[in-house]
Amino acid sequence: MKPLSQAVASVPPSGIRRFFDIAAQMEDCISLGVGEPDFVTPWHIREAAIWAIEKGFTTYTSNYGLFTLRQRIAAHLRNRYGVQYAPENEILVTVGVSEGLDIAMRALLNPGDEVVFFEPSYVSYAPCVLFAGGKPVAAPTDYRNGFQPGVEQLREAITPRTKAILLCYPSNPTGTVASRQVLEAVVRLAVEHDLFLVSDEIYDRLVYDTQHTCVASLPGAQERTILLGGFSKSYAMTGWRIGYACAPAPIIEMMMKVHQYTTLCAPIAAQKAAEEALERGEPEVERMRREYDRRRLLIVERLNDIGLECVPPQGAFYVFPSIRCTGLSSEQFTEQLLWEERVAVVPGNVFGASGEGHVRLSYATSLPRIEEALQRIERFVSKGRR
Ligand SMILES: Cc1ncc(COP(=O)(O)O)c(C=O)c1O
């Protein structure tokens, strides 16, 4: 057999899955691993999809997505962040942010173009850049300042081959929310070097004690930004596979071409559900956000008590404590915790080298299960210290 694709072969399978395959077989295992809301999609959203199917909405839609959904996305972004996108040609409905990310990279990159992102980073960024023929370049961040993006680190990572900066705030895996000032400085740098900005804002609605800054709303940003947003996290709609990309028309046109030939369109019933989410979902978003916030406060306090130092994250539903006090590597900690106490977390190194010495815990799990998991983690950490 001839060799398969080098680009694909060069990427290891996601480090998250390995532990979850073990955890899934284990009795009485508490998983704080997967980044997925523990809530079911609110009923009125599910009902809208059922209604749509009953009424015969079973066809393809425009490649761009239902016009009525694009109108609602445009209104939503205008009302929340004051950014204006034309539903006719500046918004593309995608199959989750995952597809948006993939086609953004394919629309932007030529072979060897570099994309810089802050690390620890979401596990898909480097592979998506590689699959599109680009070169991923990680700029490290440091937990001592809450993993805030550093403009100096970014400047050091930029080369004449840099094409884009990929941002993710609120961050998976750290929960960090970048300050407006830092993001303004990042935009200035992008303007100075004539770079695109790709901003994955999938967690925009899950922020606590702070405000989300939409990168496209910053001075000078919109004309060079691809804004990626979605429904999976805010509305507990991971299984519906709906996201959107917003950008200047020529960029959307390029992304649409890839989307058209590879995906055609997002599923129509799911698009109808997304319309309902934007139309009437606000109280449910707020209800879930408040519940995440309660869990966040508890988990941060308890982890610090246990000795796993943890800067309070202000967004998403992850904490990323340091496990250095245990003397274990991230992988050792994760593996031993899983076998000895049946708690699944994600080793920080799967999010890049600067994640070593940390683990990611998701608090998208019920409070009683989080409490039980924390007891087990405490027992595990204190055992190690005896
Ligand atoms: C930062 C980030 N971007 C994108 C995604 C994928 O989202 P979607 O379900 O919209 O494809 C995730 C899912 O975990 C994520 O954490």
Short mmCIF file of C-alpha atoms and ligand atoms in Angstrom, two decimals:
data_model
loop_
_atom_site.label_atom_id
_atom_site.label_comp_id
_atom_site.label_asym_id
_atom_site.label_seq_id
_atom_site.Cartn_x
_atom_site.Cartn_y
_atom_site.Cartn_z
CA MET A 1 0.00 0.00 0.00
CA LYS A 2 1.22 3.51 -0.75
CA PRO A 3 1.83 5.75 2.27
CA LEU A 4 -1.17 7.66 3.55
CA SER A 5 -1.27 11.44 3.97
CA GLN A 6 1.80 12.77 5.74
CA ALA A 7 -0.07 15.77 7.13
CA VAL A 8 -2.63 13.51 8.80
CA ALA A 9 -0.11 10.90 9.91
CA SER A 10 1.98 13.62 11.61
CA VAL A 11 -0.85 14.47 14.02
CA PRO A 12 -1.31 12.24 17.08
CA PRO A 13 -4.87 11.25 18.04
CA SER A 14 -6.44 13.51 20.68
CA GLY A 15 -4.85 12.92 24.10
CA ILE A 16 -8.21 13.50 25.75
CA ARG A 17 -9.85 10.38 24.33
CA ARG A 18 -7.29 7.87 25.59
CA PHE A 19 -8.25 8.37 29.25
CA PHE A 20 -11.95 8.52 28.48
CA ASP A 21 -11.97 5.21 26.77
CA ILE A 22 -10.54 3.72 29.99
CA ALA A 23 -12.89 5.75 32.19
CA ALA A 24 -15.94 4.71 30.17
CA GLN A 25 -15.26 1.04 31.03
CA MET A 26 -14.77 1.74 34.73
CA GLU A 27 -17.53 1.34 37.26
CA ASP A 28 -18.30 4.31 39.54
CA CYS A 29 -15.90 6.59 37.71
CA ILE A 30 -16.54 10.34 37.89
CA SER A 31 -15.51 12.12 34.74
CA LEU A 32 -14.46 15.75 34.95
CA GLY A 33 -12.96 15.34 31.56
CA VAL A 34 -15.21 16.02 28.64
CA GLY A 35 -15.98 19.62 27.70
CA GLU A 36 -19.70 19.13 27.27
CA PRO A 37 -22.60 20.68 29.22
CA ASP A 38 -24.34 18.23 31.54
CA PHE A 39 -27.65 19.93 30.75
CA VAL A 40 -30.05 18.68 28.13
CA THR A 41 -30.91 21.23 25.44
CA PRO A 42 -33.77 23.38 26.83
CA TRP A 43 -37.16 21.93 25.96
CA HIS A 44 -38.49 24.81 23.84
CA ILE A 45 -35.43 24.48 21.57
CA ARG A 46 -35.95 20.74 21.16
CA GLU A 47 -39.63 21.40 20.51
CA ALA A 48 -38.80 23.86 17.73
CA ALA A 49 -36.83 21.14 15.95
CA ILE A 50 -39.63 18.60 16.43
CA TRP A 51 -42.09 21.13 15.02
CA ALA A 52 -39.80 21.79 12.04
CA ILE A 53 -39.57 18.08 11.22
CA GLU A 54 -43.34 17.69 11.58
CA LYS A 55 -43.86 20.58 9.18
CA GLY A 56 -41.60 18.97 6.61
CA PHE A 57 -38.41 21.00 7.01
CA THR A 58 -36.31 18.13 5.73
CA THR A 59 -34.39 19.65 2.83
CA TYR A 60 -31.03 21.26 2.15
CA THR A 61 -30.84 24.95 2.96
CA SER A 62 -28.86 27.70 1.24
CA ASN A 63 -25.15 26.89 1.49
CA TYR A 64 -24.87 29.93 3.73
CA GLY A 65 -27.57 28.58 6.06
CA LEU A 66 -31.20 29.66 6.52
CA PHE A 67 -31.49 33.37 5.86
CA THR A 68 -33.77 33.74 8.90
CA LEU A 69 -31.09 32.18 11.12
CA ARG A 70 -28.40 34.46 9.67
CA GLN A 71 -30.65 37.44 10.37
CA ARG A 72 -31.01 36.36 13.98
CA ILE A 73 -27.25 35.82 14.34
CA ALA A 74 -26.65 39.31 12.93
CA ALA A 75 -29.17 40.83 15.36
CA HIS A 76 -27.70 38.88 18.28
CA LEU A 77 -24.15 40.10 17.59
CA ARG A 78 -25.30 43.67 17.00
CA ASN A 79 -27.27 43.75 20.25
CA ARG A 80 -24.62 42.10 22.40
CA TYR A 81 -21.39 43.47 20.99
CA GLY A 82 -22.32 46.31 18.63
CA VAL A 83 -20.76 44.54 15.63
CA GLN A 84 -22.55 44.70 12.29
CA TYR A 85 -22.54 41.76 9.87
CA ALA A 86 -24.67 41.55 6.74
CA PRO A 87 -26.77 38.36 6.81
CA GLU A 88 -26.60 38.27 2.98
CA ASN A 89 -22.87 37.66 2.61
CA GLU A 90 -20.94 38.09 5.86
CA ILE A 91 -22.36 35.18 7.88
CA LEU A 92 -22.00 31.46 7.19
CA VAL A 93 -23.81 28.81 9.23
CA THR A 94 -21.41 25.95 9.90
CA VAL A 95 -21.49 22.43 11.35
CA GLY A 96 -20.30 23.58 14.76
CA VAL A 97 -17.36 25.84 15.41
CA SER A 98 -15.30 22.76 14.48
CA GLU A 99 -16.20 23.15 10.82
CA GLY A 100 -15.84 26.94 11.00
CA LEU A 101 -12.30 26.53 12.28
CA ASP A 102 -11.38 24.01 9.60
CA ILE A 103 -12.71 26.04 6.67
CA ALA A 104 -11.27 29.27 8.09
CA MET A 105 -7.82 27.70 7.96
CA ARG A 106 -8.36 26.27 4.50
CA ALA A 107 -9.59 29.64 3.23
CA LEU A 108 -6.66 31.57 4.72
CA LEU A 109 -3.57 29.42 4.37
CA ASN A 110 -1.05 28.68 1.67
CA PRO A 111 1.52 25.90 2.26
CA GLY A 112 3.93 26.89 5.03
CA ASP A 113 1.93 29.88 6.29
CA GLU A 114 2.19 30.17 10.05
CA VAL A 115 -0.65 30.57 12.51
CA VAL A 116 0.19 31.73 16.02
CA PHE A 117 -1.95 30.87 19.03
CA PHE A 118 -1.52 31.01 22.76
CA GLU A 119 -0.79 27.84 24.64
CA PRO A 120 -2.19 25.92 26.52
CA SER A 121 -4.62 25.76 23.63
CA TYR A 122 -7.69 23.87 22.47
CA VAL A 123 -6.57 20.52 21.07
CA SER A 124 -7.91 21.09 17.54
CA TYR A 125 -5.96 24.23 16.68
CA ALA A 126 -2.60 22.73 15.72
CA PRO A 127 -4.18 19.82 13.76
CA CYS A 128 -6.53 22.14 11.82
CA VAL A 129 -3.60 24.36 10.84
CA LEU A 130 -1.56 21.31 9.79
CA PHE A 131 -4.41 19.76 7.80
CA ALA A 132 -4.71 23.05 5.89
CA GLY A 133 -1.01 22.90 5.00
CA GLY A 134 0.02 25.56 7.51
CA LYS A 135 2.47 25.58 10.39
CA PRO A 136 1.15 25.94 13.95
CA VAL A 137 3.24 28.21 16.19
CA ALA A 138 2.50 28.25 19.92
CA ALA A 139 3.11 31.30 22.12
CA PRO A 140 3.36 30.15 25.75
CA THR A 141 1.42 31.68 28.63
CA ASP A 142 2.06 31.36 32.35
CA TYR A 143 -0.26 30.31 35.17
CA ARG A 144 1.29 32.82 37.54
CA ASN A 145 -0.58 35.56 35.72
CA GLY A 146 -3.67 33.48 35.08
CA PHE A 147 -2.57 32.43 31.57
CA GLN A 148 -3.24 35.92 30.26
CA PRO A 149 -2.05 36.29 26.66
CA GLY A 150 1.26 38.16 26.51
CA VAL A 151 1.77 40.60 23.69
CA GLU A 152 5.56 40.20 23.95
CA GLN A 153 5.31 36.41 23.54
CA LEU A 154 3.12 37.00 20.53
CA ARG A 155 5.58 39.46 19.03
CA GLU A 156 8.39 36.91 19.48
CA ALA A 157 6.34 34.23 17.72
CA ILE A 158 5.60 36.36 14.65
CA THR A 159 7.80 35.79 11.60
CA PRO A 160 7.58 36.95 7.97
CA ARG A 161 5.58 33.72 7.31
CA THR A 162 2.89 34.48 9.91
CA LYS A 163 -0.53 34.75 8.35
CA ALA A 164 -2.95 34.76 11.26
CA ILE A 165 -3.35 34.91 15.01
CA LEU A 166 -5.86 32.43 16.41
CA LEU A 167 -7.50 33.49 19.67
CA CYS A 168 -9.75 31.60 22.09
CA TYR A 169 -11.23 33.68 24.91
CA PRO A 170 -12.78 32.55 27.17
CA SER A 171 -10.18 29.83 26.91
CA ASN A 172 -10.42 26.10 26.71
CA PRO A 173 -8.53 24.69 28.69
CA THR A 174 -7.64 27.44 31.18
CA GLY A 175 -10.94 29.36 31.53
CA THR A 176 -8.98 32.59 31.12
CA VAL A 177 -10.84 35.65 29.88
CA ALA A 178 -8.46 38.05 28.11
CA SER A 179 -8.75 41.66 29.19
CA ARG A 180 -9.98 44.23 26.70
CA GLN A 181 -6.63 46.10 26.91
CA VAL A 182 -4.63 43.00 26.02
CA LEU A 183 -6.95 42.16 23.14
CA GLU A 184 -6.63 45.74 21.86
CA ALA A 185 -2.85 45.34 21.92
CA VAL A 186 -3.17 42.02 20.02
CA VAL A 187 -5.30 43.75 17.37
CA ARG A 188 -2.71 46.56 17.07
CA LEU A 189 -0.04 43.93 16.50
CA ALA A 190 -2.18 42.22 13.85
CA VAL A 191 -2.64 45.57 12.09
CA GLU A 192 1.09 46.36 12.33
CA HIS A 193 2.01 43.01 10.71
CA ASP A 194 -1.05 42.82 8.44
CA LEU A 195 -2.29 39.53 9.97
CA PHE A 196 -5.70 37.94 10.03
CA LEU A 197 -7.36 37.29 13.36
CA VAL A 198 -9.41 34.15 13.89
CA SER A 199 -11.36 34.45 17.11
CA ASP A 200 -13.03 31.35 18.51
CA GLU A 201 -15.61 32.79 20.89
CA ILE A 202 -17.61 29.64 21.51
CA TYR A 203 -17.61 30.31 25.28
CA ASP A 204 -18.63 33.98 24.99
CA ARG A 205 -21.78 33.54 27.09
CA LEU A 206 -20.06 31.66 29.89
CA VAL A 207 -18.26 34.44 31.76
CA TYR A 208 -18.35 35.16 35.49
CA ASP A 209 -17.79 38.49 37.29
CA THR A 210 -16.59 40.05 34.04
CA GLN A 211 -17.60 41.00 30.51
CA HIS A 212 -16.76 39.20 27.30
CA THR A 213 -14.91 41.29 24.71
CA CYS A 214 -15.81 40.42 21.15
CA VAL A 215 -12.55 40.77 19.23
CA ALA A 216 -14.34 41.97 16.07
CA SER A 217 -15.74 44.93 18.04
CA LEU A 218 -12.27 46.38 18.75
CA PRO A 219 -10.95 49.28 16.69
CA GLY A 220 -9.35 48.09 13.44
CA ALA A 221 -10.29 44.44 14.01
CA GLN A 222 -13.41 43.58 12.03
CA GLU A 223 -11.92 43.93 8.55
CA ARG A 224 -9.27 41.28 9.34
CA THR A 225 -11.23 39.03 11.71
CA ILE A 226 -13.03 35.74 11.28
CA LEU A 227 -15.35 35.50 14.27
CA LEU A 228 -16.40 31.95 15.14
CA GLY A 229 -19.38 31.38 17.38
CA GLY A 230 -21.65 28.52 18.25
CA PHE A 231 -24.52 26.98 20.12
CA SER A 232 -22.88 23.89 21.64
CA LYS A 233 -21.83 25.37 24.97
CA SER A 234 -24.13 28.34 25.70
CA TYR A 235 -27.34 26.52 24.83
CA ALA A 236 -26.23 22.96 25.70
CA MET A 237 -26.52 21.97 22.04
CA THR A 238 -23.36 19.95 21.36
CA GLY A 239 -25.24 17.24 19.47
CA TRP A 240 -26.99 19.64 17.09
CA ARG A 241 -23.76 20.66 15.36
CA ILE A 242 -24.49 24.31 14.63
CA GLY A 243 -22.03 27.19 14.62
CA TYR A 244 -21.37 30.27 12.54
CA ALA A 245 -18.54 32.24 11.01
CA CYS A 246 -18.69 36.00 10.47
CA ALA A 247 -16.15 37.89 8.39
CA PRO A 248 -15.83 40.36 5.53
CA ALA A 249 -17.68 39.11 2.42
CA PRO A 250 -14.60 38.05 0.39
CA ILE A 251 -13.42 35.80 3.24
CA ILE A 252 -16.88 34.32 3.79
CA GLU A 253 -17.07 33.69 0.04
CA MET A 254 -13.85 31.64 0.23
CA MET A 255 -15.00 29.71 3.29
CA MET A 256 -18.37 29.13 1.68
CA LYS A 257 -16.67 27.53 -1.31
CA VAL A 258 -15.01 24.89 0.88
CA HIS A 259 -18.22 24.44 2.87
CA GLN A 260 -20.29 24.11 -0.32
CA TYR A 261 -18.16 21.37 -1.81
CA THR A 262 -17.50 19.43 1.38
CA THR A 263 -20.58 19.88 3.57
CA LEU A 264 -23.27 21.59 1.50
CA CYS A 265 -25.11 22.97 4.52
CA ALA A 266 -25.81 22.40 8.19
CA PRO A 267 -28.87 20.22 9.01
CA ILE A 268 -32.10 22.16 8.61
CA ALA A 269 -33.88 20.98 11.78
CA ALA A 270 -30.84 21.94 13.83
CA GLN A 271 -30.82 25.36 12.17
CA LYS A 272 -34.47 25.81 13.15
CA ALA A 273 -33.56 24.87 16.72
CA ALA A 274 -30.75 27.44 16.68
CA GLU A 275 -33.23 30.12 15.56
CA GLU A 276 -35.37 29.29 18.57
CA ALA A 277 -32.31 29.40 20.84
CA LEU A 278 -31.50 32.94 19.72
CA GLU A 279 -35.12 34.04 19.82
CA ARG A 280 -36.13 32.81 23.28
CA GLY A 281 -33.17 31.03 24.86
CA GLU A 282 -31.81 33.85 26.98
CA PRO A 283 -33.34 32.87 30.37
CA GLU A 284 -31.99 29.32 29.97
CA VAL A 285 -28.51 30.56 29.08
CA GLU A 286 -28.54 32.65 32.25
CA ARG A 287 -29.86 29.76 34.37
CA MET A 288 -27.07 27.45 33.21
CA ARG A 289 -24.44 30.16 33.54
CA ARG A 290 -25.43 30.75 37.18
CA GLU A 291 -25.23 27.07 37.92
CA TYR A 292 -21.75 26.84 36.36
CA ASP A 293 -20.73 29.84 38.45
CA ARG A 294 -21.79 28.13 41.71
CA ARG A 295 -19.75 25.07 40.78
CA ARG A 296 -16.78 27.21 39.74
CA LEU A 297 -16.62 28.96 43.11
CA LEU A 298 -16.77 25.66 44.97
CA ILE A 299 -14.20 23.86 42.85
CA VAL A 300 -11.67 26.73 42.93
CA GLU A 301 -11.89 27.04 46.70
CA ARG A 302 -11.63 23.31 47.32
CA LEU A 303 -8.72 22.78 44.92
CA ASN A 304 -6.74 25.55 46.59
CA ASP A 305 -7.53 24.01 50.02
CA ILE A 306 -6.29 20.65 48.77
CA GLY A 307 -3.06 22.32 47.65
CA LEU A 308 -3.67 22.22 43.92
CA GLU A 309 -3.05 25.88 43.25
CA CYS A 310 -5.69 27.32 41.00
CA VAL A 311 -6.15 30.84 39.65
CA PRO A 312 -9.91 31.51 39.55
CA PRO A 313 -10.91 31.23 35.90
CA GLN A 314 -13.46 33.78 34.71
CA GLY A 315 -14.93 31.90 31.77
CA ALA A 316 -15.92 28.63 30.08
CA PHE A 317 -16.41 25.64 32.44
CA TYR A 318 -12.85 24.55 33.13
CA VAL A 319 -10.30 24.93 35.89
CA PHE A 320 -6.65 24.27 35.21
CA PRO A 321 -4.91 23.82 38.57
CA SER A 322 -1.21 23.25 39.09
CA ILE A 323 -0.41 19.74 40.27
CA ARG A 324 3.29 20.49 40.83
CA CYS A 325 2.98 20.01 44.62
CA THR A 326 2.46 16.29 43.99
CA GLY A 327 5.77 15.88 42.18
CA LEU A 328 3.95 13.98 39.42
CA SER A 329 3.83 14.82 35.73
CA SER A 330 0.43 15.67 34.26
CA GLU A 331 0.14 12.22 32.68
CA GLN A 332 1.21 10.40 35.86
CA PHE A 333 -1.25 12.39 37.95
CA THR A 334 -4.10 11.69 35.53
CA GLU A 335 -3.34 8.01 35.21
CA GLN A 336 -2.85 7.37 38.92
CA LEU A 337 -5.93 9.40 39.89
CA LEU A 338 -7.97 7.39 37.43
CA TRP A 339 -6.80 3.97 38.65
CA GLU A 340 -6.65 4.76 42.37
CA GLU A 341 -9.70 7.00 42.82
CA ARG A 342 -11.72 6.57 39.64
CA VAL A 343 -11.76 10.26 38.74
CA ALA A 344 -11.07 11.22 35.13
CA VAL A 345 -9.38 14.54 34.36
CA VAL A 346 -7.33 15.64 31.35
CA PRO A 347 -3.52 15.96 31.56
CA GLY A 348 -2.46 19.55 30.85
CA ASN A 349 0.27 18.55 28.40
CA VAL A 350 -2.30 17.54 25.76
CA PHE A 351 -2.98 21.26 25.39
CA GLY A 352 0.69 21.96 24.60
CA ALA A 353 3.99 22.04 26.44
CA SER A 354 3.03 24.97 28.67
CA GLY A 355 0.17 22.88 30.05
CA GLU A 356 2.61 20.46 31.70
CA GLY A 357 2.30 20.54 35.49
CA HIS A 358 -1.46 21.08 35.25
CA VAL A 359 -4.64 19.12 34.69
CA ARG A 360 -7.94 20.27 33.27
CA LEU A 361 -11.12 19.67 35.22
CA SER A 362 -14.50 20.44 33.71
CA TYR A 363 -17.27 21.57 36.04
CA ALA A 364 -19.97 20.76 33.51
CA THR A 365 -20.99 17.99 35.93
CA SER A 366 -23.56 18.08 38.73
CA LEU A 367 -22.54 19.62 42.04
CA PRO A 368 -22.86 16.38 44.07
CA ARG A 369 -20.57 14.58 41.62
CA ILE A 370 -18.07 17.45 41.70
CA GLU A 371 -18.10 17.29 45.51
CA GLU A 372 -17.51 13.55 45.49
CA ALA A 373 -14.72 13.92 42.91
CA LEU A 374 -13.05 16.60 45.03
CA GLN A 375 -13.10 14.30 48.07
CA ARG A 376 -11.42 11.59 46.03
CA ILE A 377 -8.85 14.05 44.68
CA GLU A 378 -8.11 15.24 48.21
CA ARG A 379 -7.57 11.65 49.34
CA PHE A 380 -5.31 11.01 46.36
CA VAL A 381 -3.19 14.13 46.94
CA SER A 382 -2.85 13.54 50.69
CA LYS A 383 -1.86 9.88 50.11
CA GLY A 384 0.98 11.09 47.94
CA ARG A 385 2.21 13.39 50.68
CA ARG A 386 2.36 10.81 53.47
C1 LIG B 1 -12.50 26.21 22.13
C2 LIG B 1 -13.42 25.31 21.39
N1 LIG B 1 -13.68 25.57 20.10
C3 LIG B 1 -14.50 24.78 19.38
C4 LIG B 1 -15.09 23.66 19.93
C5 LIG B 1 -15.97 22.80 19.08
O1 LIG B 1 -17.28 23.26 19.17
P1 LIG B 1 -18.50 22.76 18.27
O2 LIG B 1 -19.29 21.81 19.08
O3 LIG B 1 -19.28 24.02 17.98
O4 LIG B 1 -17.94 22.16 17.05
C6 LIG B 1 -14.85 23.36 21.27
C7 LIG B 1 -15.42 22.14 21.89
O5 LIG B 1 -15.01 21.68 22.91
C8 LIG B 1 -14.00 24.21 22.01
O6 LIG B 1 -13.73 23.97 23.31
#
